Every structure is written in C-alpha cells, then in structure tokens.
Tab-separated table of C-alpha atoms and ligand atoms in Angstrom:
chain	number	residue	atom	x	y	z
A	676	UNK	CA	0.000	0.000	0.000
A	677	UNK	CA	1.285	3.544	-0.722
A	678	UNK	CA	1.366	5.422	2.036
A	679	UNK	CA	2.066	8.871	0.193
A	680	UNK	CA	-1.171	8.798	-1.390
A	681	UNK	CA	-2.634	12.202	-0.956
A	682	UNK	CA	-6.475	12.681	-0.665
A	683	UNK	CA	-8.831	16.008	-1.669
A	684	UNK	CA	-9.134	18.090	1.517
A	685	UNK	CA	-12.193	18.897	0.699
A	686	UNK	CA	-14.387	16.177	-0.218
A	687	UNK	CA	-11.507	12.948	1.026
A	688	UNK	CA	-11.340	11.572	-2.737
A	689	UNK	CA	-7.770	10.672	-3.866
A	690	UNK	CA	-6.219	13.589	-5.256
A	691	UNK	CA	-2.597	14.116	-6.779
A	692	UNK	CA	-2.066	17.142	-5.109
A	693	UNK	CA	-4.567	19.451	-3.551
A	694	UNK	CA	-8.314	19.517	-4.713
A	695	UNK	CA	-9.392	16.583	-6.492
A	696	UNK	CA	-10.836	17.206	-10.202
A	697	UNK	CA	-14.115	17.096	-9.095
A	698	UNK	CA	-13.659	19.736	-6.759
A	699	UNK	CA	-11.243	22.091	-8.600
A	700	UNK	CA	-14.188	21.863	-11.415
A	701	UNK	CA	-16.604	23.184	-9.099
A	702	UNK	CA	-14.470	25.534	-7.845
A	703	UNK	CA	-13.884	26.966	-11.589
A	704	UNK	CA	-16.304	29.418	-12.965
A	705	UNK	CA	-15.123	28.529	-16.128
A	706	UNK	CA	-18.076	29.801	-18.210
A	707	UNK	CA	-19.459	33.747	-18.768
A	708	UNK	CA	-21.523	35.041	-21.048
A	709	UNK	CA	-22.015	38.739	-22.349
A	710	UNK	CA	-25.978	38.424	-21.905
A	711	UNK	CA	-26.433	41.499	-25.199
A	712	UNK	CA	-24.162	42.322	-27.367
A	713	UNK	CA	-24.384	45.191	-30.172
A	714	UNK	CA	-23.224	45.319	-33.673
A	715	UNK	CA	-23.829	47.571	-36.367
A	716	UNK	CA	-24.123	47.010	-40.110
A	717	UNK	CA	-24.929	49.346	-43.233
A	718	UNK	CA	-28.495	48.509	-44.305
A	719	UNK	CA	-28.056	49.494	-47.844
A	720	UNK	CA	-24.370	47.560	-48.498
A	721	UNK	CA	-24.670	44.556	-45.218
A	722	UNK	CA	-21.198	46.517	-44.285
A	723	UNK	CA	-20.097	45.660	-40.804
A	724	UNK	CA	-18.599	48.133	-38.548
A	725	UNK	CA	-15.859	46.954	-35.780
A	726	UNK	CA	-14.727	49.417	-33.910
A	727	UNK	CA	-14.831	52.362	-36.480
A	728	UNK	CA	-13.743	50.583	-38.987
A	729	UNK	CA	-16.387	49.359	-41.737
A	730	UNK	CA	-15.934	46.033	-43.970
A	731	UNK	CA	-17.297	44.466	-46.722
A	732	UNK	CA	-19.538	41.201	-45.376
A	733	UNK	CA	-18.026	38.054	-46.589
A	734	UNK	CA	-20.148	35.631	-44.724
A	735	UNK	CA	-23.340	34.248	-44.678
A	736	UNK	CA	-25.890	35.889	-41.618
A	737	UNK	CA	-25.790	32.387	-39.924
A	738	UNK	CA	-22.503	32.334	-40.063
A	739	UNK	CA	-22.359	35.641	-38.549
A	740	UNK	CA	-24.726	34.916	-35.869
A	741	UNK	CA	-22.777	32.394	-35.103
A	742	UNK	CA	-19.407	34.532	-34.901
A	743	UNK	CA	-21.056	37.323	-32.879
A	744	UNK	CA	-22.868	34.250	-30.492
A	745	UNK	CA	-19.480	32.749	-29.521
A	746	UNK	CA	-17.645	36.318	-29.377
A	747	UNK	CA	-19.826	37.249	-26.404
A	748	UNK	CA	-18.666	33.616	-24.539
A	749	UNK	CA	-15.630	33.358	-22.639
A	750	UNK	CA	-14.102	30.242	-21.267
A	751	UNK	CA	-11.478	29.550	-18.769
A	752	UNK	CA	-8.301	28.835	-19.670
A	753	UNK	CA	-8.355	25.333	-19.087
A	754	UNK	CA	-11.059	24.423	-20.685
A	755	UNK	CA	-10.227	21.834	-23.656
A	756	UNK	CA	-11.997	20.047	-26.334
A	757	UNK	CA	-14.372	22.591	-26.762
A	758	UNK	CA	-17.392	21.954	-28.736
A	759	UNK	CA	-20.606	24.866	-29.410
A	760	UNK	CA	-24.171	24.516	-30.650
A	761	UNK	CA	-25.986	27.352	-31.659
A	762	UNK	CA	-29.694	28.301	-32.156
A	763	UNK	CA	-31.225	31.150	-32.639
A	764	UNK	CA	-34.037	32.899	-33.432
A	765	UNK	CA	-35.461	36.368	-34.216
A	766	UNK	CA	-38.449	38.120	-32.503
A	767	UNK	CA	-37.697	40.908	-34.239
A	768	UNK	CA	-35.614	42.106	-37.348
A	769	UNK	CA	-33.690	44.181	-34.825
A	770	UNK	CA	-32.875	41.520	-32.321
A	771	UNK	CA	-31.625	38.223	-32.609
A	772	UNK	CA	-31.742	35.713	-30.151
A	773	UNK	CA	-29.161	32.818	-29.524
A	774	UNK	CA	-28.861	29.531	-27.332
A	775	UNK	CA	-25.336	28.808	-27.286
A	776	UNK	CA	-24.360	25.226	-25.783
A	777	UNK	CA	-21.067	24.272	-24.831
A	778	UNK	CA	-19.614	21.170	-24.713
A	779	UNK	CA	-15.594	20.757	-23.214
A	780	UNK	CA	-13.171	19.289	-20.322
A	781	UNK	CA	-11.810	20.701	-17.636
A	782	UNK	CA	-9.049	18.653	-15.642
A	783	UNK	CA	-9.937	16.119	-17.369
A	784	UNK	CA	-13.780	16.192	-16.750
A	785	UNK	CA	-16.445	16.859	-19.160
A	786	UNK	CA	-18.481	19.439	-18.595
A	787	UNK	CA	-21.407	21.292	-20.433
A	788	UNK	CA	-23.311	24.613	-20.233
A	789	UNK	CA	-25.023	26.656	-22.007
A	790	UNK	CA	-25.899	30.352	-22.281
A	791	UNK	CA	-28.703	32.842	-23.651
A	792	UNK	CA	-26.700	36.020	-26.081
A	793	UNK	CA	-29.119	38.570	-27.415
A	794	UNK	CA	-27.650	40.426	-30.584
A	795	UNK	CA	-28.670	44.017	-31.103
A	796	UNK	CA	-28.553	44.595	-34.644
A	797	UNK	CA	-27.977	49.206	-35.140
A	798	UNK	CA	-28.096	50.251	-38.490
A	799	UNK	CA	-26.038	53.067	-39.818
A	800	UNK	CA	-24.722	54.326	-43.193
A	801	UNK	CA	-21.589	53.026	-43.616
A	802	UNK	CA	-18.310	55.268	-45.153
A	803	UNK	CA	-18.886	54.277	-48.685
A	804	UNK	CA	-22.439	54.387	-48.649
A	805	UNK	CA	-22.397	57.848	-47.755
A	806	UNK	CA	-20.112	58.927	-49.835
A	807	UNK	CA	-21.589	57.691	-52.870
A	808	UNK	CA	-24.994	59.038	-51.668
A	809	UNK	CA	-23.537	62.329	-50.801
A	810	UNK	CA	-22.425	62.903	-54.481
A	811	UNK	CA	-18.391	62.444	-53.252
A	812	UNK	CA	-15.804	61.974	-55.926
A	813	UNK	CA	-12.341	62.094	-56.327
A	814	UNK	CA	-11.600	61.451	-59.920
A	815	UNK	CA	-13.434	61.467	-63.456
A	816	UNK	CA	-12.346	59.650	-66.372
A	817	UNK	CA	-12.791	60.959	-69.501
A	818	UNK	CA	-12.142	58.558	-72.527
A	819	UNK	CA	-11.537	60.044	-75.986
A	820	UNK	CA	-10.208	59.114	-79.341
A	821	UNK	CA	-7.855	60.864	-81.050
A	822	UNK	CA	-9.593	62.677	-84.706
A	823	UNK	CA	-12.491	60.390	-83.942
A	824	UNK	CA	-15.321	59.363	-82.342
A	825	UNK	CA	-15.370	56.241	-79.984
A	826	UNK	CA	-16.527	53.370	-81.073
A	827	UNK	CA	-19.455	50.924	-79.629
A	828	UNK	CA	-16.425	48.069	-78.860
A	829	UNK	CA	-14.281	50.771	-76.871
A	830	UNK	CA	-17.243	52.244	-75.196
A	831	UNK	CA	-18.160	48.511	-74.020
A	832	UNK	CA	-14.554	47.475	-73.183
A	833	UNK	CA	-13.977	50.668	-71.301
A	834	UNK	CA	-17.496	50.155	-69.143
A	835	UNK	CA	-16.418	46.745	-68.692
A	836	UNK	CA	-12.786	47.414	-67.261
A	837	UNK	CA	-14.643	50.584	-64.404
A	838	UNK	CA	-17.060	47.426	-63.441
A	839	UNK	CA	-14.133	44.890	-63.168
A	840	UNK	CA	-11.669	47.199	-61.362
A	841	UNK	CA	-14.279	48.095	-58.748
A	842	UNK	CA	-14.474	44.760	-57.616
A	843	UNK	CA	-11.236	43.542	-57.834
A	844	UNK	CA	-10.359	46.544	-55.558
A	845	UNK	CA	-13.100	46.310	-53.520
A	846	UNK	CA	-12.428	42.898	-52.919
A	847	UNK	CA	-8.731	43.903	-52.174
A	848	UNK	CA	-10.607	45.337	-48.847
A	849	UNK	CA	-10.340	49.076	-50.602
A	850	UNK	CA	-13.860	50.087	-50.053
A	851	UNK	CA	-13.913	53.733	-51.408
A	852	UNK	CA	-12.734	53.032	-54.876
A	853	UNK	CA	-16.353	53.273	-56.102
A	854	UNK	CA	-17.528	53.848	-59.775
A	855	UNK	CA	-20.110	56.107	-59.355
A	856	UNK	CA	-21.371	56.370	-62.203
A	857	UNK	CA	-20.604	55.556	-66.354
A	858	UNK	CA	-21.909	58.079	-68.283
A	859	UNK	CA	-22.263	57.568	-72.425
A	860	UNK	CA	-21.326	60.859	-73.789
A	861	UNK	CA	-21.255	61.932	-77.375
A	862	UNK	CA	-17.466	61.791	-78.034
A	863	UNK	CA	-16.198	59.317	-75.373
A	864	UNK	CA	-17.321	58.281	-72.136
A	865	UNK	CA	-17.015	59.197	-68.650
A	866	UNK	CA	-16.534	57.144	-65.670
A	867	UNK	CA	-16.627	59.239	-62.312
A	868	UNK	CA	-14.756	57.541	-59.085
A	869	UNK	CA	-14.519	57.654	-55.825
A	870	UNK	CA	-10.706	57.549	-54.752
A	871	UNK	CA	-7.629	58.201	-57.442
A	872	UNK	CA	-6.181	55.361	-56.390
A	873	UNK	CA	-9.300	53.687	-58.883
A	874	UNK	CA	-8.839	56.713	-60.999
A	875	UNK	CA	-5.568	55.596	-62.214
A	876	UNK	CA	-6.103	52.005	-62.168
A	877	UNK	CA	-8.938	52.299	-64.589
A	878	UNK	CA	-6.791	54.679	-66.670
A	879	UNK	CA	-4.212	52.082	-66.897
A	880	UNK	CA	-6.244	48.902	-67.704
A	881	UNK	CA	-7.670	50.584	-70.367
A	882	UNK	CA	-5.199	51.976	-72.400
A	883	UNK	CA	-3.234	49.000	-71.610
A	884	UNK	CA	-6.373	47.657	-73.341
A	885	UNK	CA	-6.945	49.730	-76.290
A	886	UNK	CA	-3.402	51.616	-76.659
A	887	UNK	CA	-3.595	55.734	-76.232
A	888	UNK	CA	-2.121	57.231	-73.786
A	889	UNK	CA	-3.556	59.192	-70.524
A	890	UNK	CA	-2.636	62.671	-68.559
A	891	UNK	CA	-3.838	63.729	-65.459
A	892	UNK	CA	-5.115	67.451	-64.531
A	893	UNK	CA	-6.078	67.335	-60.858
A	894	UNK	CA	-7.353	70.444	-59.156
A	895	UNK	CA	-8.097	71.293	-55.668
A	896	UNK	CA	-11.817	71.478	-54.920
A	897	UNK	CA	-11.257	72.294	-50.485
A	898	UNK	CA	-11.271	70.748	-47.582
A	899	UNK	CA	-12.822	67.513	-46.480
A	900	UNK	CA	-12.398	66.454	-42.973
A	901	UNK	CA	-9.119	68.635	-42.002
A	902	UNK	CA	-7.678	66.895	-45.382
A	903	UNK	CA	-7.283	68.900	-48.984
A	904	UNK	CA	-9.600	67.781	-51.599
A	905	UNK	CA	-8.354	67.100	-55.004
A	906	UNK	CA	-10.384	66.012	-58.286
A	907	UNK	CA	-8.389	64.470	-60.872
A	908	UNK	CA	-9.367	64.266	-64.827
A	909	UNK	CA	-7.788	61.515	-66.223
A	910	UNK	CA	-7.897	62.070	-69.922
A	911	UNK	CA	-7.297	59.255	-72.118
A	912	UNK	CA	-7.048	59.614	-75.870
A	913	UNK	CA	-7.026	56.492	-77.869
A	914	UNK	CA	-5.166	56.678	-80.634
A	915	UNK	CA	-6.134	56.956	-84.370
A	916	UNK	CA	-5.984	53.126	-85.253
A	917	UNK	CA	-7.124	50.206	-83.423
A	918	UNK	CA	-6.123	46.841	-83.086
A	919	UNK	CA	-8.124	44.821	-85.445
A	920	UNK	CA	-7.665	48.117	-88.082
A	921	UNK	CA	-6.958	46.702	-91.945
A	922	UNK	CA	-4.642	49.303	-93.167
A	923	UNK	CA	-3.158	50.252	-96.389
A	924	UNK	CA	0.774	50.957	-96.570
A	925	UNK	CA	2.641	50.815	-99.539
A	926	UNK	CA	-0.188	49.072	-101.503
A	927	UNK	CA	-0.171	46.353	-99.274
A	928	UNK	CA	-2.677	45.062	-96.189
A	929	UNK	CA	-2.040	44.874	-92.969
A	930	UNK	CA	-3.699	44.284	-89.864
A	931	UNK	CA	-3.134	46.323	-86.677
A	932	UNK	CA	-1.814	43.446	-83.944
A	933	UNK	CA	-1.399	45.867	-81.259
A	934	UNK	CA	-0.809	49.808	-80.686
A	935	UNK	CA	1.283	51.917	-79.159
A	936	UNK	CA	2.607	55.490	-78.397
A	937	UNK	CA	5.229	55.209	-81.020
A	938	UNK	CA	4.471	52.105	-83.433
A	939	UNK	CA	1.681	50.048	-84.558
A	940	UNK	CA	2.633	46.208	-84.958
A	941	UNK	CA	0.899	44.605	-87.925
A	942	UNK	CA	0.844	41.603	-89.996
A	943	UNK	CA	1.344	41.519	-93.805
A	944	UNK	CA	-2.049	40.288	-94.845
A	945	UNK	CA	-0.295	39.187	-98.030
A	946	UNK	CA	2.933	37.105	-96.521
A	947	UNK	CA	2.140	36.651	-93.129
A	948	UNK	CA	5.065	38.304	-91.505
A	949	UNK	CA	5.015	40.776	-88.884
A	950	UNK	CA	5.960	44.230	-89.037
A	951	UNK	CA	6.151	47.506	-87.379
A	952	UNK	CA	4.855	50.343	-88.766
A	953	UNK	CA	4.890	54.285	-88.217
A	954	UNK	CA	1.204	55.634	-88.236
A	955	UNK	CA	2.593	58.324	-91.066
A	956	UNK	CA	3.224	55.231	-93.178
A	957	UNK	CA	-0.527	54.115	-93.319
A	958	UNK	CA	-2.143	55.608	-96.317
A	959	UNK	CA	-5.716	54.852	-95.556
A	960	UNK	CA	-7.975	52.441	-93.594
A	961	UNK	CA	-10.168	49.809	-94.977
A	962	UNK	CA	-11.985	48.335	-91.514
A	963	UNK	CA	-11.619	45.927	-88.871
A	964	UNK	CA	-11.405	42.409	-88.597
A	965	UNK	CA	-14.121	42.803	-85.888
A	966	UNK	CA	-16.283	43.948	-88.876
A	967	UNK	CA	-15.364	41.006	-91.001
A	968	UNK	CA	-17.479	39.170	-93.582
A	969	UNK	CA	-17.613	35.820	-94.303
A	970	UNK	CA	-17.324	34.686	-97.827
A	971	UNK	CA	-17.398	31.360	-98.976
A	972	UNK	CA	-14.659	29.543	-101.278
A	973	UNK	CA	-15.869	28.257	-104.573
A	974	UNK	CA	-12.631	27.100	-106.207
A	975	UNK	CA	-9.026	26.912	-105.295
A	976	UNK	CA	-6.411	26.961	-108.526
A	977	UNK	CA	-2.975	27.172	-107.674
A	978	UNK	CA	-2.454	30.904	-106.381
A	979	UNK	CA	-5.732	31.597	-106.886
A	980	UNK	CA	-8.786	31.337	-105.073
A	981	UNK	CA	-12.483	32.079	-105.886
A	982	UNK	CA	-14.480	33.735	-103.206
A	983	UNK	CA	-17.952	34.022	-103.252
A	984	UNK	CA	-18.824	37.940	-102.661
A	985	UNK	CA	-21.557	37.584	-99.878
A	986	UNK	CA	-22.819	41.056	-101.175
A	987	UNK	CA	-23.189	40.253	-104.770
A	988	UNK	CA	-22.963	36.757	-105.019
A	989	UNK	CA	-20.854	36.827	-107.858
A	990	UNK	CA	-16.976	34.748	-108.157
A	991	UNK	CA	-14.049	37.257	-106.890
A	992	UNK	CA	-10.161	35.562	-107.423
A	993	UNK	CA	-8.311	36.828	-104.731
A	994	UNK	CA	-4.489	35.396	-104.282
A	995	UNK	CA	-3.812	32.621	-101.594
A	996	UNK	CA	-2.577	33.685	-98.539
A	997	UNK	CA	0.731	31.465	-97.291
A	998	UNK	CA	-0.108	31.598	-93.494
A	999	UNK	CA	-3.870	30.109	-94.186
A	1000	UNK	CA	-4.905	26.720	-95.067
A	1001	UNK	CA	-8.584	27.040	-97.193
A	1002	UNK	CA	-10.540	24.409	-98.849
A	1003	UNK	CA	-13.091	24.597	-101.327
A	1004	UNK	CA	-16.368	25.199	-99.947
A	1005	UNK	CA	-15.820	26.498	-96.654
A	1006	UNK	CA	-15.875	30.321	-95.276
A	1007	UNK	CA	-13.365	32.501	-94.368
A	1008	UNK	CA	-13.185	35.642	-93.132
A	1009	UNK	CA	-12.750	39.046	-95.440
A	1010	UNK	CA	-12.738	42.997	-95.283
A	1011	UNK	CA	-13.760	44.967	-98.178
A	1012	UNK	CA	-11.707	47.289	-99.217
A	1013	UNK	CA	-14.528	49.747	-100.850
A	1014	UNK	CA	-12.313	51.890	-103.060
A	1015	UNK	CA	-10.576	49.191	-105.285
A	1016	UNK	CA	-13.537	46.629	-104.760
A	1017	UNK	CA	-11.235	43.904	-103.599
A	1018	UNK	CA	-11.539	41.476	-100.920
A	1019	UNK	CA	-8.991	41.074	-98.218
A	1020	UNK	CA	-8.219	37.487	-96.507
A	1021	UNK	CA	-7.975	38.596	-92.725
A	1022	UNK	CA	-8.837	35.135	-91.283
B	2389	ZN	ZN1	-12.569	16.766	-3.928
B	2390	ZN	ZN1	-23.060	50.764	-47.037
C-alpha cells in the first residue's frame, strides 16, 4: 500500500495534489456570457462596422450569428476540447436571439453549459455608402479618341474594365474606390470615381487595353475632414488606329496586332510576316477584322482562289494567302476594301 497517497481536503477523494478534479471543477467558474451584445451594419451595403472601422460582409448571416454568439462567450483557460451549438431565433428584425451550448473538459472532466446572447442589430450608413450618396468623388475619367469618335467596342470594353476594377479593388478590402457612375457621352465616355487610387487604375487597364495614352489634370476642390480635396481628370485619348484596323501601306494590307505610343505592330495580310509600322506610313484604312465578312470559297487553282462575294454573289479571285490553309467550300473571313472593290483574306 502507498502510504504517500494524498487525498482532496475537501471532499476525502484521492487527489494528486490538492483539490481533487471534481472539486477544482466546481471551484472553476469557467463559463461567462455577455448576456447582449451590439453590432452595427450598413443597411443598404450589409457593411459591418468593428470598432470604427467598416468592412465588406463576406459571410453568410448564420454564419455571422454564429461569430457574434461565440464572441460574447468566454471560457477559462483550461477548458479543452471545446465543442458549441448554436440556435437562434429572431423576434424581431432588430434583435436576434441565440442559445449557445457548450460542450468541453476541464481537468480532465467533461463538462457542459449553455448560455442565452441577445444580438442588437444598429443600423447606420456606412463610409462608402455615404459617400456615394452624398455625391463624393475624387476622380473622373474621360475617354476620348484621337480625330475620332469612340466606337461601340471601346465604349463597351472601357465600361467593362470601371465594373471589373471596382471589384477587384473592392475585394482587395479598398472600399472607397467606387464607380459612381458611367456616363455615355457623345465623343467618349465618362466614368466618375470615388478615390484616385481607382482613378488611375482604370486609366491604366484601359489603355493598356486599347493603346492611347492618358494625362492627369487634378485640381483642388477644399477641404474635407481637415484633409485637402483634389479632383483628378484623367484624360485618355485612344489613338487613331485600333487593333483589329486593316490598313493600307505601300499598296499592301495589314492588320493592326497591337498599338502603341510610337508604333503600330501589324501583320502583312499578303505574306504573313510581322511588321512595325509608323502611323505616317498608313495611307488609308479599310476596316476591322471585328467587322469582317464571311465569304465562302468556290474554287481553289494554284495561287488563286475564288471567293464568293456575300454582297453580290458573284466569283471574286483573290491570291492565296501562305499563313492560311482554305478548302473549297468552306468560309473565311474578309474585309472589303470599298475603293478598289477587292476582298482582303484577314482570317
Ligand atoms: Zn474533492
Ligand atoms: Zn453601405
């Protein structure tokens, strides 16, 4: 028999060392709840705010419950193998109500409890939505072309970049790069923001997009805040030719591949090869591939192919092009070049 066997002082049980398990349990207040909590969310975006800061929801509301629910339980430090049912339900649309159950050990014991949280649920505007509804901007965007009008692709692809920007940033956490609005104008378009830091994203992607270049012309508008207000214009000009453009250089076709401040890369419609151009080498401008018809081929003869005008219906011989196989009878893709009533192979 061991003789150094210790025993609880409290209740006589065997114990290692002081209270036994039992005992040190009881002892333990090892679970408190926060009967009411508060939080506060935007009722026009679901924005949260903590603290003063205000983010973007990415949960689900049960999920949230559920977050808030266990935030307002605290556990003792030695409580293990925790495990927590929720329910809840709401008598109100303010107020939600939760059951919170909790399952765990302590000193090796299992224990359970379970507590009552009532949520609070304060609406307030959040930062961005009162910016936007206060009118706020920091930046407009004006896109132009250069000795031309935009056209309906640049007008979409510009739209689409604002829309795609905005949420990548936004879901980069930056929640005042807004688009407020995308207005059609009758030379361009006009995208207003709500931070610079959009501004000149936007102005990037899309002349990274559709060449051109951009300046910016910011002016001070006051005071917001204890902090100077600037509004930017961010002018982009597109430039002359596109990509897609069939051009004429040196009686011969190209296509524009891509565009920039000092040279237009093309492709010999003719060989095949690529090419850089200047834009004061382009004598004139047939279309764009985007515009392209499709004709079908009647005959191939050696160097020669017959293409079926899909205006007129009648046989056109047009040379073969080296960089495209074509078979009899199927389409391929032409521009028309209007003032020597040819057809152009562009695909
Ligand atoms: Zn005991
Ligand atoms: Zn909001």
């Amino acid at each position: 028999m061991d003789i150094q066997k210790a025993f609880c002082p409290r209740c006589g049980e065997p114990a290692e060392e002081g209270l036994c398990p039992r005992c040190r349990v009881a002892d333990t207040e090892w679970l408190v709840c926060e009967p009411r909590i508060t939080t506060i969310y935007c009722p026009t975006c679901d924005s949260q705010k903590r603290g003063k800061t205000w983010s973007d929801l990415q949960m689900e509301r049960s999920e949230l419950i559920g977050d808030l629910a266990v935030s307002a339980v605290h556990l003792h430090e030695d409580v293990r193998n925790v495990s927590i049912t929720i329910r809840s339900e709401e008598p109100t649309p303010n107020r939600t109500n939760v059951s919170v159950g909790i399952d765990a050990t302590l000193y090796g014991l299992p224990v359970s409890g379970a507590c009552q949280v009532e949520i609070v649920w304060q609406r307030e505007q959040c930062d961005r939505c009162s910016r936007i509804s206060g009118g706020y901007y920091e930046g407009i965007i004006q896109v132009r072309a250069t000795d031309r009008k935009i056209n309906a692709y640049e007008r979409e692809v510009a739209a689409s970049i604002a829309q795609q920007a905005e949420d990548s940033l936004q879901e980069g956490g930056e929640r005042l790069s807004f688009v407020t609005s995308i207005d059609e104008t009758r030379d361009g378009v006009d995208i207003v923001v709500g931070s610079q830091r959009i501004g000149q994203y936007i102005s990037q992607m899309i002349t990274g997009a559709l060449g051109g270049r951009f300046t910016t012309h910011p002016k001070l508008v006051g005071e917001k805040d204890g902090r100077t207000l600037y509004r930017v214009t961010y002018s982009i000009r597109l430039p002359f030719y596109q990509k897609g453009d069939v051009v004429v250089a040196g009686k011969r076709y190209y296509e524009i591949r891509s565009v920039d401040t000092q040279h237009l890369s093309v492709f010999d419609l003719a060989t095949g090869i690529p090419k850089t151009l200047r834009e004061a080498d382009i004598t004139r401008r047939i279309g764009n591939i985007r515009d392209a018809e499709s004709a079908i081929v009647a005959f191939t003869q050696g160097n020669t192919i017959g293409l079926l005008d899909p205006k007129t219906y009648q046989t056109r011989e047009v040379n073969a092009v080296p960089w495209l196989d074509i078979a009899e009878g199927a389409p391929i893709r032409v521009v028309r070049d209007e003032e020597l009533e040819q057809l152009v192979i562009v695909g």
